[in-house]
mmCIF file of N, CA and C in Angstrom:
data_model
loop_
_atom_site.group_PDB
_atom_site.id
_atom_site.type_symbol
_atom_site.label_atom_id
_atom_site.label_comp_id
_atom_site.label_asym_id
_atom_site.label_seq_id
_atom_site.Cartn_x
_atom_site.Cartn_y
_atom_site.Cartn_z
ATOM 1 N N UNK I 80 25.373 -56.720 53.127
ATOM 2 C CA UNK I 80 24.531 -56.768 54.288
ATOM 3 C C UNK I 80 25.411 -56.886 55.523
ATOM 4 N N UNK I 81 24.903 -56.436 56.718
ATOM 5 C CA UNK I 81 25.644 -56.528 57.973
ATOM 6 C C UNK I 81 24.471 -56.846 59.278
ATOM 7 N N UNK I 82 25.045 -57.403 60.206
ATOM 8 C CA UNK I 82 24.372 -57.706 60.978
ATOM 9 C C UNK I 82 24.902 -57.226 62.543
ATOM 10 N N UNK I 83 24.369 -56.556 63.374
ATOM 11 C CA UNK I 83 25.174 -56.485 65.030
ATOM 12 C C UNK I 83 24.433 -57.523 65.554
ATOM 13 N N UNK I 84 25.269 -58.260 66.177
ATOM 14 C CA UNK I 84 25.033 -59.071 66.818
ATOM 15 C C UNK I 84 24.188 -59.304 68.445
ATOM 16 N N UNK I 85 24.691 -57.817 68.644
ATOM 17 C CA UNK I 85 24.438 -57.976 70.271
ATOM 18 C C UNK I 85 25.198 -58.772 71.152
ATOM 19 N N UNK I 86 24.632 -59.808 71.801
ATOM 20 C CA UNK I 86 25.333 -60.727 72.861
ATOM 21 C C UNK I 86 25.464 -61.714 72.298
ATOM 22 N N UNK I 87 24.893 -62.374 71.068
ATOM 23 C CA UNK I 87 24.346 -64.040 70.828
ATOM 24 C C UNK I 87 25.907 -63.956 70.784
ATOM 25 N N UNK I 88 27.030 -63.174 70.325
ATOM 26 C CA UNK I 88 28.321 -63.718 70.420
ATOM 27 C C UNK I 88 28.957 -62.771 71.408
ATOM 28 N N UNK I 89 29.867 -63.052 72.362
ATOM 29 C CA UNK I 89 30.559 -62.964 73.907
ATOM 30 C C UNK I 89 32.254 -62.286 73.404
ATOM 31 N N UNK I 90 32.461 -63.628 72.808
ATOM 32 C CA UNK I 90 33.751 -64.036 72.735
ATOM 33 C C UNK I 90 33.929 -64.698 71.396
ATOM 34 N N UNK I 91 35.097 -64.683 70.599
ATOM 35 C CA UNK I 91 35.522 -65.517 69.051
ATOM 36 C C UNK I 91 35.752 -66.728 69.546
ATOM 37 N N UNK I 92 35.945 -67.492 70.706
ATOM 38 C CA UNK I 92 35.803 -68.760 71.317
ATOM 39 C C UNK I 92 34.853 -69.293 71.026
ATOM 40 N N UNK I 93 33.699 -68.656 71.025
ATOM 41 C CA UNK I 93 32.721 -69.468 70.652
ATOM 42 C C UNK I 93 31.838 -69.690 69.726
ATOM 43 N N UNK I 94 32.913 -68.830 68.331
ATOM 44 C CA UNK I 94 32.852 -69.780 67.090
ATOM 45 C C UNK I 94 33.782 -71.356 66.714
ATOM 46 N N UNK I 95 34.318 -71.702 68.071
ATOM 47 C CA UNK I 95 34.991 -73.047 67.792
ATOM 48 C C UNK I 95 34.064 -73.690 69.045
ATOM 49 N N UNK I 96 33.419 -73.087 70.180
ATOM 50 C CA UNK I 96 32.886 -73.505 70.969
ATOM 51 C C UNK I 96 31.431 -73.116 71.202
ATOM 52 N N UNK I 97 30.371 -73.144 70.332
ATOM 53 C CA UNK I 97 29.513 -72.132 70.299
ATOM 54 C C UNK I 97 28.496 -73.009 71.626
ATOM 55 N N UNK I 98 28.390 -73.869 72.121
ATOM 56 C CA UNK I 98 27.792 -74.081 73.315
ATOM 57 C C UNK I 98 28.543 -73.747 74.295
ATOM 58 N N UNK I 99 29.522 -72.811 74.534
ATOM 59 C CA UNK I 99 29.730 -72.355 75.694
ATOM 60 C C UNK I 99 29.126 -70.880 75.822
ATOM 61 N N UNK I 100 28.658 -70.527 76.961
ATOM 62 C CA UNK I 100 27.891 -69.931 77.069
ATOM 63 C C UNK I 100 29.112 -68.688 78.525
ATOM 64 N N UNK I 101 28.367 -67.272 78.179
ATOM 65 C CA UNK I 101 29.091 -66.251 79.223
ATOM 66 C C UNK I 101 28.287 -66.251 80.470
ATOM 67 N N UNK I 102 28.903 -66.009 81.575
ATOM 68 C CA UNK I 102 28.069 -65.653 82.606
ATOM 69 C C UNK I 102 26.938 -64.537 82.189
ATOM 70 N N UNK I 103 26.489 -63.968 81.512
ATOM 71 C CA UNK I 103 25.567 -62.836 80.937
ATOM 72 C C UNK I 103 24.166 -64.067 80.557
ATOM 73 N N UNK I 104 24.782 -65.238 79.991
ATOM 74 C CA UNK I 104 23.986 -65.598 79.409
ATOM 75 C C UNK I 104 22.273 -66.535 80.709
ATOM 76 N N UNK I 105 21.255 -65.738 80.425
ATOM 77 C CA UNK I 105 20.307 -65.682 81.295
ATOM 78 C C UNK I 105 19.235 -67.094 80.905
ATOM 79 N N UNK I 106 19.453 -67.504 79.448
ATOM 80 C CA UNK I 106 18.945 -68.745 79.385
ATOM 81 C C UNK I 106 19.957 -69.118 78.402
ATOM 82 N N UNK I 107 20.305 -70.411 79.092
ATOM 83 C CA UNK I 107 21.814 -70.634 78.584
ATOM 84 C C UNK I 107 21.150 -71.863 77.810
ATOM 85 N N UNK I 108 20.089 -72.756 77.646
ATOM 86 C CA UNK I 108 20.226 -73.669 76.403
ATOM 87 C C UNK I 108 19.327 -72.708 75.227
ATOM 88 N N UNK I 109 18.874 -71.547 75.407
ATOM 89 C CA UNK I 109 18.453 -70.898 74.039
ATOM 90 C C UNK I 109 19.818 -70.126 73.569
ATOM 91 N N UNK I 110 20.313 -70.153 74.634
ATOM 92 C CA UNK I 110 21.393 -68.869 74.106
ATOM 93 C C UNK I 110 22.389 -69.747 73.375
ATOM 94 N N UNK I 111 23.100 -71.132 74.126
ATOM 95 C CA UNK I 111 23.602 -72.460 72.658
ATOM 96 C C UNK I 111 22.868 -71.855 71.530
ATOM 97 N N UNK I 112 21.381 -72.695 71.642
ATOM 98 C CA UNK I 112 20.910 -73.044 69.807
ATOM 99 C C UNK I 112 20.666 -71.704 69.750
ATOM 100 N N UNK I 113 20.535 -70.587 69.430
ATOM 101 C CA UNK I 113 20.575 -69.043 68.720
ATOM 102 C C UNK I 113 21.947 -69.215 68.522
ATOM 103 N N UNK I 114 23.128 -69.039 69.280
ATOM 104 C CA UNK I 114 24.538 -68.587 68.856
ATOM 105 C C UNK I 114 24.581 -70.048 67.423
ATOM 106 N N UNK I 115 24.373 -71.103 67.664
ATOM 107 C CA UNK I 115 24.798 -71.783 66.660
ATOM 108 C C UNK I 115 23.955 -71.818 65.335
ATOM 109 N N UNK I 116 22.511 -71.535 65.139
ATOM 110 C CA UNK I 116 21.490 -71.707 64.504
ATOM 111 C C UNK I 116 22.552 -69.931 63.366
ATOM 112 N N UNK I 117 22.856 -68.833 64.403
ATOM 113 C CA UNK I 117 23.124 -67.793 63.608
ATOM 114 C C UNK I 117 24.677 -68.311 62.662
ATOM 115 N N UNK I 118 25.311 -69.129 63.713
ATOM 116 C CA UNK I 118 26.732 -69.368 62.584
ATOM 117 C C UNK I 118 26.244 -69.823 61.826
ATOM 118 N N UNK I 119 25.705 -70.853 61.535
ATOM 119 C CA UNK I 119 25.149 -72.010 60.397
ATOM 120 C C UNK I 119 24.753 -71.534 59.511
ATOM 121 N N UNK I 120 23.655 -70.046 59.299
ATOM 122 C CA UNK I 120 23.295 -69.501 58.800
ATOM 123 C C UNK I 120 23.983 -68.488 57.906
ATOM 124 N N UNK I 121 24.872 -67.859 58.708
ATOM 125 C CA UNK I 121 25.710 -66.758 58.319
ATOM 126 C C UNK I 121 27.257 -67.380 57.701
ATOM 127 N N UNK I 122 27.369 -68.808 58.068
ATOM 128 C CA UNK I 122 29.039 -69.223 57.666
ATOM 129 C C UNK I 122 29.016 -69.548 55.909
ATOM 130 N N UNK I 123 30.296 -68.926 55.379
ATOM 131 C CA UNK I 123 30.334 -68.580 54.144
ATOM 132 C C UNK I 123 29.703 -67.697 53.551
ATOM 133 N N UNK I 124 28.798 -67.173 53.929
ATOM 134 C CA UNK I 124 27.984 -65.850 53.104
ATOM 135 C C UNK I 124 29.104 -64.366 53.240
ATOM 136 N N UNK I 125 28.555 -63.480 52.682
ATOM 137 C CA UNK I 125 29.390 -62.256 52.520
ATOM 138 C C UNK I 125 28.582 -61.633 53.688
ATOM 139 N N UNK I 126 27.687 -61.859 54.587
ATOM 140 C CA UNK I 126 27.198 -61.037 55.577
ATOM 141 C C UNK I 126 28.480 -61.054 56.568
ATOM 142 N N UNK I 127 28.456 -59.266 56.789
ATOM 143 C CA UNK I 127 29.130 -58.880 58.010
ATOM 144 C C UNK I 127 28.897 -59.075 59.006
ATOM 145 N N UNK I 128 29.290 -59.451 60.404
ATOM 146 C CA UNK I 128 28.762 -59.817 61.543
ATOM 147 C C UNK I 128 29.650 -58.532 62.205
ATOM 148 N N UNK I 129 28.459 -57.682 62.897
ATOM 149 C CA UNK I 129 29.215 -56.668 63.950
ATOM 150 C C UNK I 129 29.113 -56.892 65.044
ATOM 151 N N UNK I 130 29.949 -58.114 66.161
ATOM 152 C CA UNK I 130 30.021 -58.071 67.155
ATOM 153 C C UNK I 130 30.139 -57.036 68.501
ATOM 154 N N UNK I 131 29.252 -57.106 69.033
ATOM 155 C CA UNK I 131 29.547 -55.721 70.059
ATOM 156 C C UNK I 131 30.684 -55.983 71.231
ATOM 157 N N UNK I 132 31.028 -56.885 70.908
ATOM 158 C CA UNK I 132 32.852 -57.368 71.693
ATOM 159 C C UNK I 132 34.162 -57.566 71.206
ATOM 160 N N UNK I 133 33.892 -58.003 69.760
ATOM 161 C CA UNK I 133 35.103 -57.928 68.873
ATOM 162 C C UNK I 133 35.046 -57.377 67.940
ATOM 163 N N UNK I 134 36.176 -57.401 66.544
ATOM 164 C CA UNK I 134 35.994 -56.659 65.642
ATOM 165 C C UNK I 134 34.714 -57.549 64.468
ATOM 166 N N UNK I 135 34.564 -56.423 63.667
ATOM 167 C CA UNK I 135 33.958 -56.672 62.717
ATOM 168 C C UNK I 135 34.460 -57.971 61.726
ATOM 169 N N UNK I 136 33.464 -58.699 61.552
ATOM 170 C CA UNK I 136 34.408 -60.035 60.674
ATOM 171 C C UNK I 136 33.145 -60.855 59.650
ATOM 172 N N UNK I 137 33.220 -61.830 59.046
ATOM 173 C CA UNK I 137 32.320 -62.990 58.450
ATOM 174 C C UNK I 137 32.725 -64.412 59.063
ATOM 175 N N UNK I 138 31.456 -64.836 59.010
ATOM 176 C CA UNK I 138 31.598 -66.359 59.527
ATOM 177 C C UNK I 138 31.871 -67.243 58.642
ATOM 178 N N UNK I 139 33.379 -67.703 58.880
ATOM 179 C CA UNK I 139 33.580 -69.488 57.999
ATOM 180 C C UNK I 139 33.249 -70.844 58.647
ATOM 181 N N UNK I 140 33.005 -71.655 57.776
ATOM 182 C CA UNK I 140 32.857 -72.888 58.300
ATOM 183 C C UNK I 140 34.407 -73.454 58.616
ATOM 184 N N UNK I 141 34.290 -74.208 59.856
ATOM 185 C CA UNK I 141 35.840 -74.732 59.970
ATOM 186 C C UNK I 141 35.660 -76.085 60.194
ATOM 187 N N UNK I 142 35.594 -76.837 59.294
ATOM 188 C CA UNK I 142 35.069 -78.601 60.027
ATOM 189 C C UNK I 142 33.580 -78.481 60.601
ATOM 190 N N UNK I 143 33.779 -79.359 61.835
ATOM 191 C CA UNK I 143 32.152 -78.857 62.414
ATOM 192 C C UNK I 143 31.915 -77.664 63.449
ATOM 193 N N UNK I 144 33.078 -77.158 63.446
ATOM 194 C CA UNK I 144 33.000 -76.202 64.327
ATOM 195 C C UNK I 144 33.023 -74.683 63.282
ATOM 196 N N UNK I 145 33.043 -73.414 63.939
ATOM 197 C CA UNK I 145 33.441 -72.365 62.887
ATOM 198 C C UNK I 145 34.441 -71.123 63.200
ATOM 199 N N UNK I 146 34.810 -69.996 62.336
ATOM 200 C CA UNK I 146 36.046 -69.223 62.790
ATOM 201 C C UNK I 146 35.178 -67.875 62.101
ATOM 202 N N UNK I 147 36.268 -66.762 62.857
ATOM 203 C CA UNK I 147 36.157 -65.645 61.845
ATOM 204 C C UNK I 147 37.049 -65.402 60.773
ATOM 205 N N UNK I 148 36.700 -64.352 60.086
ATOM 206 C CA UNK I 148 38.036 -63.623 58.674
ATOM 207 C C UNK I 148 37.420 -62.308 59.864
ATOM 208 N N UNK I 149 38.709 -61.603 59.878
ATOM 209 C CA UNK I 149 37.934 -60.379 60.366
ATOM 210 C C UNK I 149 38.571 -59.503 59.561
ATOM 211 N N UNK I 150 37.659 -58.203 59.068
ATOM 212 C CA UNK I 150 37.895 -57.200 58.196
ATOM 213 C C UNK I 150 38.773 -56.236 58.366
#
């Protein structure tokens, strides 16, 4: 399975910082809980995440924060 992301991710920063938010972002406390509600969801699974800013990768858990593997 794969997923594009769209905007909910900016930057790979903010899988260690996922409440920081881009100037793009137009409601910035939904746009926090979506970007983090999707890592939580997606970290450790085999789903692809296709960021439309970086490369293609999967979400790991890193402590309480999270990272990519990118493909």
């Amino acid at each position: 399975m794969a997923v594009a992301t769209g905007d909910v991710l900016h930057h790979p920063i903010q899988a260690i910082h996922p409440g920081w938010n881009s100037s793009a972002c137009e409601l910035p406390d939904l746009a926090r809980a979506t970007r983090r509600a999707f890592l939580e969801a997606n970290a450790g699974s085999p789903t692809v995440v296709l960021p439309a800013h970086f490369p293609p990768c999967r979400v790991v858990a890193d402590g309480a924060a999270f990272g990519f593997d990118y493909l």
